[in-house]
Amino acid sequence: KRSTSPEQAQTHKKKLVELCVIFRCPKGHNSEMQLLNEDNTGSSALLHRIKRGWVWNQFFVLEEYTGLEPLYIGKLHSDMDKGDGSIKYILTGEGAGTTFTIDDSTGDIHAIQRLDREVKAQYVLRAQARNRLTDRPLEPESEFIVKIQDINDNEPRFLDGPYQATVPEMSKIGTSVIQLTATDADDPTYGNSARVVYSILEGQPYFSVDAKTGMVRVSLADMDRETRENYTVVIQAKDMGGQLGGLAGTTTVNITLSDVNDNPPMFDQRLYQMSVPESVPVGSVVGRIWAKDRDTGVNAEMKYSIIDGDGRDTFDISTDPTNLFGIITVKKPLNFENKPSYTLKVEGANTHLDLAFHHRGPFKDVTIVHVSVEDVDEPPVFDLPAYYIELPEDTEIGTVMKTVSARDPDAANHTVRYSIERSSDPEKYFYIEITSGSLMTVRLLDREEVGWHNITVLAMEMNNPTQISSVSVAVKVLDVNDNPPSLTDYLEAYVCDNAKAGQLIQTVTAVDPDEPLGGQHFYYSLAPEAANNPNFTLRDNQGTLVLSYDWGITHDQTSG
C-alpha cells in the first residue's frame, strides 16, 4: 500500500474485491420467490421457490482515501443478471446517495466522500435487484455492512497535559511521581496502530518513564530541593509499538520537589549585640534573632528558649507569628545604675522533626545575646513613697515638722531642690526649705478649722528642671484643750406656784469643740449671784445640768 500510487492501489483493491468479497450462502440456507409475469387472461402468477442467486454480507474499505476518483468499494451481482441491462440495482441505507453510490446497471459501489473510521466505523446498507422494465423485485432486499478499515492516521494524545506533579526531595530511585496515559483514536484491535510505547525526551537523568505503563519515576537518588526545586520533563508516546514510522505525541510534566526537614537550623550570628533604655516598661521588645533554616513551611518553624545567662530572670523570648523569629522582651524593670548589661544564651530548635532524617541533626542551634542597658536621665526619687505627720494644733510657727529626702538616681547624682505644689496648700500653712527638704509651719494650726492637710512636695533636679517627681505628705492636726465649754447665753424657765419641792424645772447642757468626740465631763456650779438662793438646787446628771425647785429648803441645805 505504501509503495504504490493511490491509483494502483485502487486497481488492485477492485480486483481483490471482485475475486474475494462476493460469495454465496450455503445451499438451502436462503431462498427467494421469483415473480412470473401474468398471462393475457389475467390469471394469477404462480410463485415458485428458486435458489437464491446473490448474497452479500460485508465489504471492507480503507479509511482516508485521498484519490481524485471515487473509491471503489465492491460489486453487487445477481446470477439472474445476463448482462443485457435488464436488471436494475438499488442501494439504500446509511450514506446511500451521499457517501456511497451504485451503478444501477453494473452493481459497482463507490464511495464519493472521504471516509474516517474514527468518525464512523461502519455503514449498514441494503441492496435490491429489480426488473428495469417492470420494477418488480428479482431478489429480496438484503442487508450488508461496509466496514471502514483502520489505518494509522492518529497520533497518541495526552488529553490532560501539560501536567503538574510533586515528589518529596531526597526520594529513593523508583519512587512514583505521576501516571501518564496517552490515548490513540486508531483501532486498538487491528494491528499496532494504537499500541503505545512511552519514552522520555527531556528530564534525564533525574526522571524516567515506564515504556508500557507511562508511570514517571525518580531515577536519581538524593535530589535536593534546596539545590534545585523545579524540573521540566518531556514524555513521548509513540504508536506502532514504537517502531519506525509510528506516529508520536508529546507532553510536558512540570515536577516540583516538595520540602522535607533535612536541614538543621543555624543562627546567622554567633553573637548578637542589643541595647535597651532602662526606662522601657515591662513587655517592651529588645530585639529579634533568627535561626535560619534552608527548609520551608512547617519544616522551618522554630521554638526559642533562654537556656542560660545572667538575664534569664530579666528577659523573656517568644516566637513571632510566622514561627521563624525569636523576639526578646523585657520581663522585669531595668536599672542602669544597678546592672548595666546582661548575657543570654539562646537556643532555637525545629518544632517538626522527620525521623527519616534524624541522622542529619541535631535540628537546633545556640547563640549568645548581649543586652546593654542604656542610662536614662531619671527624675529624683523620694526615700518614701508617701509621708505621714502628726502635729499638735498649738505648734509654734516655724516649727520643723518633717524633713523629706529625694535623690537623683542617675550616676551623675545631681543636686535636688524642693518646693510645695501651691494648689495642695492654697492657704499657705507650710513652707519647705529649698535645699534641705525641711517642712515647717508658717501659720497657726487649728484642728477645729482644718483637721487634715494633704500637701504635695516636689523634687526637681537642679541641672534639668524637666526632671521632677512628687510625693504626698499627709499632716494630721492633733487636738489640744484650747476651747472652753459654752452654754446657751439665755434660757427662760417657768415654775408653777403649786410646784412641789424637788421638781425639775430646766436642763442645761454645755458643748466643747475639743476632743474627745464623745464630749468632756463638765463640772457645773451656780453663778455667784445665784449661789445663795435657797429655792433652787443644781445637780450634775452625768454631764448635764439639772435645775430643780426646792421651796422651803433652808440655805444651808442647798448643794452647789
XYZ file of C-alpha atoms in Angstrom:
560
model
C 0.000 0.000 0.000
C 2.781 2.448 0.897
C 4.882 1.544 -2.152
C 2.211 2.142 -4.814
C 0.318 5.155 -6.006
C -3.334 5.664 -4.955
C -4.470 4.781 -8.488
C -2.545 1.497 -8.493
C -3.857 0.640 -5.038
C -7.404 1.295 -6.206
C -6.997 -1.055 -9.199
C -5.538 -3.833 -7.063
C -8.280 -3.469 -4.470
C -11.011 -3.635 -7.111
C -9.664 -6.915 -8.442
C -9.432 -8.386 -4.937
C -12.991 -7.372 -4.152
C -14.320 -8.936 -7.341
C -12.498 -12.172 -6.568
C -12.987 -12.458 -2.819
C -15.813 -10.366 -1.439
C -18.782 -11.689 -3.389
C -19.785 -15.121 -2.105
C -22.809 -17.379 -1.783
C -24.549 -18.645 1.313
C -24.633 -22.391 1.951
C -27.031 -24.315 -0.198
C -30.599 -24.303 1.064
C -29.942 -21.653 3.656
C -31.898 -18.918 1.898
C -34.441 -18.862 -0.925
C -36.421 -16.258 -2.717
C -39.736 -16.116 -4.676
C -39.456 -15.361 -8.373
C -42.468 -13.475 -9.698
C -43.783 -14.723 -13.080
C -45.440 -12.375 -15.464
C -49.246 -12.631 -15.527
C -50.782 -14.153 -18.734
C -53.126 -12.309 -21.088
C -56.238 -13.774 -19.356
C -55.193 -12.058 -16.099
C -54.727 -15.343 -14.248
C -52.626 -15.064 -11.097
C -48.937 -15.791 -11.415
C -47.646 -18.957 -9.873
C -44.998 -18.488 -7.240
C -42.098 -20.923 -7.437
C -39.323 -21.254 -4.845
C -35.937 -20.984 -6.566
C -32.302 -20.992 -5.349
C -31.063 -17.584 -4.262
C -28.868 -16.090 -6.916
C -26.925 -13.431 -4.886
C -25.905 -12.818 -1.298
C -23.696 -10.172 0.315
C -22.509 -9.923 3.827
C -19.938 -7.162 4.247
C -17.319 -5.140 2.430
C -14.096 -3.673 3.731
C -12.576 -0.363 2.696
C -9.574 1.571 3.932
C -10.233 4.951 5.525
C -8.780 8.266 4.477
C -8.675 7.606 0.715
C -7.294 10.732 -0.956
C -7.517 9.869 -4.666
C -9.217 12.053 -7.255
C -11.640 9.355 -8.452
C -14.467 7.846 -6.343
C -13.231 4.964 -4.190
C -14.330 1.561 -5.458
C -15.984 -0.422 -2.680
C -17.244 -3.611 -4.349
C -19.762 -5.100 -6.755
C -23.298 -6.394 -6.286
C -24.138 -9.092 -8.796
C -27.027 -11.470 -9.293
C -26.841 -14.776 -11.167
C -30.011 -13.641 -12.936
C -28.070 -10.781 -14.492
C -27.392 -11.811 -18.148
C -25.547 -8.613 -18.860
C -28.283 -7.238 -21.085
C -29.106 -4.328 -18.751
C -32.497 -5.694 -17.776
C -31.631 -5.700 -14.090
C -31.531 -2.519 -12.032
C -29.517 -2.465 -8.789
C -30.803 -0.246 -5.989
C -28.818 0.851 -2.862
C -30.437 2.252 0.331
C -29.440 2.697 3.978
C -26.758 4.682 5.812
C -24.945 7.053 3.478
C -26.679 5.789 0.338
C -26.651 8.539 -2.247
C -24.478 10.854 -0.159
C -21.492 8.780 0.877
C -21.969 5.747 -1.339
C -23.287 5.420 -4.877
C -24.080 2.370 -7.004
C -24.052 1.910 -10.742
C -27.577 0.579 -11.203
C -26.517 -1.389 -14.297
C -23.254 -2.987 -13.144
C -23.798 -3.034 -9.350
C -20.454 -1.283 -8.749
C -20.387 0.566 -5.418
C -18.174 3.620 -4.924
C -17.503 5.985 -2.015
C -17.836 9.610 -3.037
C -16.737 11.110 0.269
C -13.616 10.707 2.344
C -14.174 8.007 4.985
C -12.883 8.333 8.534
C -13.095 5.312 10.803
C -12.698 7.478 13.887
C -15.874 9.341 12.889
C -17.889 6.298 11.781
C -16.514 2.759 11.776
C -19.189 1.031 9.597
C -22.256 1.652 7.497
C -25.323 -0.585 7.242
C -26.718 -0.658 3.687
C -29.487 -2.529 1.867
C -29.414 -3.712 -1.733
C -32.064 -4.978 -4.151
C -32.218 -6.183 -7.758
C -35.324 -5.196 -9.777
C -36.527 -5.690 -13.280
C -35.696 -2.480 -15.038
C -38.874 -2.544 -17.164
C -41.452 -3.692 -14.629
C -39.646 -2.548 -11.486
C -40.525 -5.893 -9.946
C -38.039 -7.243 -7.401
C -35.930 -10.094 -8.708
C -34.146 -10.535 -5.427
C -35.473 -9.828 -1.934
C -33.884 -6.788 -0.289
C -30.717 -7.835 1.577
C -28.635 -6.034 4.168
C -24.873 -5.760 4.155
C -22.209 -3.816 6.031
C -19.379 -1.673 4.762
C -16.648 -1.668 7.398
C -14.061 1.103 7.412
C -10.670 -0.448 7.881
C -8.249 1.451 10.100
C -5.000 2.996 9.001
C -2.524 4.631 11.379
C -3.669 8.221 10.906
C -3.941 9.368 14.538
C -1.017 10.122 16.802
C -1.256 9.378 20.517
C -2.514 12.318 22.588
C -2.119 13.320 26.219
C -5.542 14.811 26.841
C -4.812 16.391 30.252
C -1.375 17.822 29.604
C 0.664 19.722 30.467
C 0.871 18.070 33.881
C 1.907 19.258 37.320
C 3.412 16.799 39.783
C 5.131 16.884 43.160
C 7.519 14.430 44.757
C 9.383 14.784 48.080
C 13.026 15.721 47.851
C 15.547 13.024 48.752
C 13.174 10.351 47.377
C 14.626 6.952 46.562
C 15.168 5.744 43.000
C 11.967 4.234 41.641
C 9.608 6.482 43.640
C 6.414 7.036 41.631
C 5.781 10.619 40.559
C 2.792 10.611 38.176
C 0.881 8.192 35.947
C 0.522 9.363 32.345
C -1.861 7.858 29.807
C -1.908 8.710 26.117
C -4.961 7.862 24.017
C -4.838 6.827 20.336
C -8.020 7.135 18.278
C -6.962 4.339 15.941
C -8.422 0.835 16.188
C -6.796 -0.990 19.117
C -7.974 -4.368 17.747
C -6.317 -4.009 14.378
C -2.573 -4.125 14.052
C -0.299 -1.901 16.115
C -1.817 1.426 15.207
C -2.957 2.059 18.769
C -0.205 0.209 20.656
C 1.606 2.982 22.515
C 5.134 2.973 23.893
C 6.353 5.742 26.243
C 9.795 7.307 26.339
C 11.411 10.345 27.956
C 12.822 13.036 25.682
C 13.853 15.557 28.336
C 14.438 15.240 32.072
C 17.162 12.615 32.316
C 18.913 11.570 34.486
C 16.531 12.814 37.133
C 13.391 11.002 35.986
C 12.386 8.061 33.810
C 9.159 6.652 32.380
C 7.936 3.075 32.159
C 7.653 2.236 28.442
C 4.450 0.224 28.858
C 2.584 1.882 31.710
C 3.571 5.548 31.350
C 4.480 5.804 35.042
C 7.049 8.539 35.662
C 9.531 7.663 38.400
C 12.553 9.122 40.185
C 15.758 7.867 38.614
C 18.369 9.864 40.570
C 18.799 9.485 44.325
C 19.074 12.330 46.873
C 17.740 15.161 44.749
C 17.911 18.245 46.987
C 15.148 20.859 46.840
C 17.482 23.440 48.321
C 19.796 22.939 45.306
C 17.118 22.706 42.611
C 13.361 22.726 43.111
C 11.702 22.559 39.662
C 12.190 20.179 36.746
C 10.662 20.048 33.266
C 10.185 16.548 31.848
C 9.064 15.869 28.269
C 7.390 12.489 27.674
C 6.717 10.978 24.246
C 4.051 8.409 23.396
C 4.618 6.605 20.055
C 2.240 4.137 18.405
C 3.081 1.143 16.219
C 4.783 -0.251 19.313
C 7.428 2.413 18.997
C 8.601 1.132 15.619
C 9.948 3.300 12.853
C 7.129 5.057 11.037
C 4.838 5.230 14.065
C 3.130 8.458 14.982
C 4.117 10.234 18.186
C 2.680 12.788 20.629
C 4.434 14.563 23.490
C 3.518 16.273 26.728
C 5.288 18.244 29.436
C 5.360 17.344 33.120
C 6.423 20.138 35.482
C 7.750 18.389 38.580
C 8.359 20.193 41.854
C 10.376 18.751 44.711
C 8.455 19.219 47.944
C 10.335 20.022 51.123
C 11.320 17.610 53.885
C 13.074 18.567 57.116
C 16.580 17.551 56.120
C 18.427 20.742 57.117
C 19.156 21.798 60.721
C 18.697 25.476 61.660
C 21.661 27.774 62.133
C 21.809 31.262 63.665
C 23.044 33.882 61.246
C 25.169 35.360 64.072
C 27.143 33.703 66.815
C 26.824 36.839 68.969
C 24.016 39.387 68.937
C 24.561 42.865 70.401
C 21.408 44.662 71.604
C 20.624 47.694 73.739
C 17.548 48.938 75.545
C 16.817 52.100 77.609
C 16.428 51.466 81.290
C 13.100 53.330 81.290
C 11.213 50.967 78.947
C 8.163 49.270 80.501
C 7.913 45.545 81.108
C 6.923 43.706 77.908
C 8.885 46.007 75.589
C 10.714 44.387 72.650
C 14.505 44.404 72.914
C 15.366 42.754 69.577
C 14.904 39.857 67.175
C 17.062 36.835 66.398
C 16.757 34.254 63.633
C 17.950 30.684 63.350
C 17.886 30.310 59.561
C 16.638 27.053 58.091
C 17.037 26.133 54.412
C 13.800 24.189 54.625
C 10.403 25.825 54.165
C 6.926 25.766 55.700
C 6.481 23.763 58.873
C 9.938 22.254 58.392
C 11.467 25.679 59.074
C 9.316 26.580 62.096
C 11.267 27.308 65.268
C 10.879 27.442 69.015
C 13.260 29.647 71.008
C 14.249 29.470 74.684
C 16.768 31.123 77.009
C 18.803 28.247 78.406
C 21.467 30.147 80.383
C 22.905 33.549 81.258
C 22.539 36.193 83.961
C 19.490 37.661 82.214
C 17.254 34.585 82.359
C 15.042 36.193 85.018
C 15.096 39.695 83.488
C 14.298 38.901 79.850
C 11.979 36.545 78.015
C 11.869 35.172 74.451
C 8.973 34.061 72.265
C 8.401 33.070 68.645
C 6.821 35.581 66.277
C 3.532 34.766 64.408
C 5.482 33.347 61.444
C 7.147 30.808 63.772
C 10.528 31.803 62.355
C 11.997 34.593 64.519
C 12.742 34.844 68.234
C 11.506 38.041 69.914
C 13.359 39.096 73.094
C 11.284 41.177 75.554
C 11.774 42.811 78.963
C 10.478 40.654 81.793
C 11.414 42.843 84.802
C 12.111 46.587 85.267
C 15.635 47.641 84.271
C 18.005 49.898 86.179
C 21.243 51.042 84.603
C 22.715 52.039 87.943
C 22.105 48.553 89.384
C 23.111 46.456 86.347
C 24.177 47.952 83.020
C 24.339 44.738 80.898
C 23.115 41.146 80.623
C 24.134 37.999 78.750
C 21.653 35.464 77.389
C 22.327 32.028 75.927
C 19.511 31.276 73.490
C 18.574 28.020 71.749
C 16.499 27.713 68.561
C 15.068 24.287 67.670
C 12.837 22.899 64.916
C 9.334 22.016 66.075
C 8.567 19.420 63.356
C 11.158 16.667 63.061
C 11.353 13.940 60.420
C 12.729 10.721 61.865
C 13.896 9.633 58.416
C 16.495 12.424 58.514
C 17.285 12.322 62.224
C 20.880 11.386 61.392
C 21.371 14.825 59.845
C 20.718 16.526 63.205
C 20.743 17.866 65.798
C 17.998 20.122 64.493
C 18.793 23.038 66.839
C 21.445 25.711 67.340
C 22.697 28.051 70.109
C 23.743 31.713 70.098
C 24.744 34.384 72.628
C 22.789 37.636 73.070
C 24.438 40.542 74.888
C 21.970 43.215 76.080
C 23.263 46.636 77.145
C 21.038 48.788 79.381
C 21.171 52.451 78.372
C 21.282 55.115 81.069
C 18.301 57.491 81.077
C 18.103 60.821 82.935
C 15.528 59.896 85.568
C 13.658 62.226 87.933
C 14.560 62.333 91.646
C 13.361 59.509 93.831
C 11.993 60.142 97.355
C 13.139 57.851 100.128
C 9.498 57.070 100.955
C 6.513 56.609 98.644
C 4.454 58.887 100.984
C 4.874 60.766 104.258
C 2.602 60.948 107.330
C 2.952 63.616 110.040
C 1.058 64.218 113.296
C 1.255 67.772 114.585
C -0.398 69.388 117.674
C -2.572 72.315 116.816
C -0.719 74.564 119.214
C 2.586 74.038 117.382
C 4.515 77.234 117.164
C 5.080 78.943 113.827
C 8.415 77.974 112.272
C 8.498 74.510 113.846
C 10.203 71.923 111.572
C 7.711 69.116 111.460
C 9.455 66.776 108.953
C 12.386 66.603 106.578
C 11.708 64.855 103.253
C 14.549 63.473 101.182
C 14.918 62.764 97.453
C 17.972 61.897 95.381
C 18.917 61.747 91.717
C 19.025 58.006 90.825
C 21.414 58.602 87.925
C 25.136 58.180 88.211
C 25.581 61.953 87.939
C 23.639 62.419 91.209
C 22.589 65.983 90.505
C 21.522 68.311 93.346
C 17.814 68.256 94.165
C 15.650 71.275 95.021
C 12.338 71.095 96.923
C 9.081 73.014 96.739
C 5.424 72.700 97.708
C 2.844 72.463 94.976
C 0.763 75.569 95.687
C -2.571 74.015 94.717
C -2.154 71.491 97.516
C -1.652 74.253 100.193
C -3.702 77.227 98.979
C -3.834 78.851 102.481
C -0.038 78.579 102.768
C 0.129 76.902 106.157
C 3.504 75.324 105.382
C 6.916 76.085 103.961
C 9.750 73.807 102.792
C 13.391 74.693 102.849
C 14.554 74.505 99.200
C 17.824 72.644 99.760
C 17.263 70.560 102.877
C 13.640 69.476 102.350
C 12.671 70.573 105.894
C 8.925 71.151 106.236
C 7.803 73.820 108.734
C 4.647 75.695 109.719
C 4.136 79.316 108.750
C 0.653 79.730 110.202
C -1.037 78.650 113.416
C -2.941 75.421 113.039
C -6.468 74.944 114.333
C -7.766 71.439 114.447
C -11.306 72.702 114.851
C -10.982 74.508 111.482
C -8.851 72.042 109.435
C -8.075 68.669 110.889
C -6.026 67.320 107.935
C -3.634 68.929 105.474
C -2.699 66.960 102.345
C 0.177 68.673 100.611
C 2.341 67.659 97.647
C 6.109 68.156 97.790
C 8.056 68.455 94.513
C 11.667 67.462 93.978
C 13.473 68.832 90.894
C 16.942 68.230 89.507
C 18.861 71.474 89.641
C 20.614 70.850 86.304
C 17.496 69.655 84.478
C 14.260 71.324 85.632
C 12.218 68.977 83.447
C 13.083 66.079 85.731
C 10.522 66.500 88.525
C 8.974 63.993 90.891
C 6.391 64.413 93.637
C 5.365 62.841 96.911
C 2.268 63.146 99.077
C 2.594 64.448 102.673
C -0.430 63.929 104.956
C -0.466 66.159 108.078
C -2.850 65.251 110.880
C -3.513 68.109 113.313
C -3.714 66.793 116.891
C -6.171 68.314 119.368
C -5.260 70.307 122.439
C -7.771 71.622 125.002
C -7.840 75.157 123.765
C -11.601 75.790 123.754
C -13.751 76.475 126.974
C -17.185 74.870 127.316
C -20.045 77.027 126.133
C -23.612 77.339 127.406
C -26.625 78.883 125.852
C -26.410 82.592 126.618
C -30.039 82.934 127.803
C -32.594 80.381 128.950
C -36.052 81.103 130.343
C -37.777 78.640 132.671
C -41.191 78.624 134.288
C -42.411 77.118 137.565
C -45.966 76.878 138.840
C -46.845 78.360 142.202
C -48.004 74.999 143.425
C -44.799 73.222 142.311
C -43.564 70.649 144.726
C -40.118 70.581 146.202
C -37.534 68.729 144.055
C -39.439 69.236 140.805
C -37.237 69.538 137.608
C -37.668 72.893 136.021
C -34.734 73.138 133.477
C -31.920 71.050 131.924
C -28.815 72.841 130.638
C -26.007 71.236 128.530
C -22.549 72.636 127.784
C -20.583 71.948 124.497
C -16.820 71.951 123.759
C -15.302 71.604 120.208
C -12.209 69.909 121.586
C -11.787 66.161 121.685
C -12.800 63.612 122.696
C -15.629 63.333 120.202
C -17.941 61.882 122.908
C -17.547 65.118 124.815
C -15.754 66.011 128.059
C -17.219 65.660 131.571
C -18.173 69.119 132.584
C -18.413 70.429 136.179
C -21.302 72.801 136.788
C -21.977 75.399 139.569
C -24.352 78.260 140.063
C -23.070 81.675 139.294
C -22.054 83.643 142.381
C -25.095 85.874 142.238
C -27.379 82.809 142.437
C -25.318 80.650 144.702
C -27.197 81.713 147.885
C -30.704 81.261 146.501
C -32.412 78.714 148.859
C -35.169 77.896 146.407
C -33.137 76.077 143.694
C -30.755 73.160 143.600
C -28.134 72.406 140.857
C -27.389 68.732 140.230
C -24.895 67.089 137.776
C -26.695 64.444 135.792
C -23.759 62.724 134.022
C -22.509 65.918 132.484
C -25.910 67.596 132.226
C -27.027 70.444 134.468
C -30.383 69.812 136.190
C -32.067 72.679 137.998
C -34.868 71.786 140.433
C -37.233 73.796 142.652
C -36.699 73.335 146.411
C -39.099 75.740 148.128
C -38.977 75.520 151.922
C -35.420 74.114 151.948
C -33.090 76.205 154.093
C -29.937 77.830 152.542
C -27.564 75.598 154.434
C -29.050 72.510 152.762
C -28.649 73.788 149.198
C -26.000 71.957 147.146
C -23.785 73.948 144.783
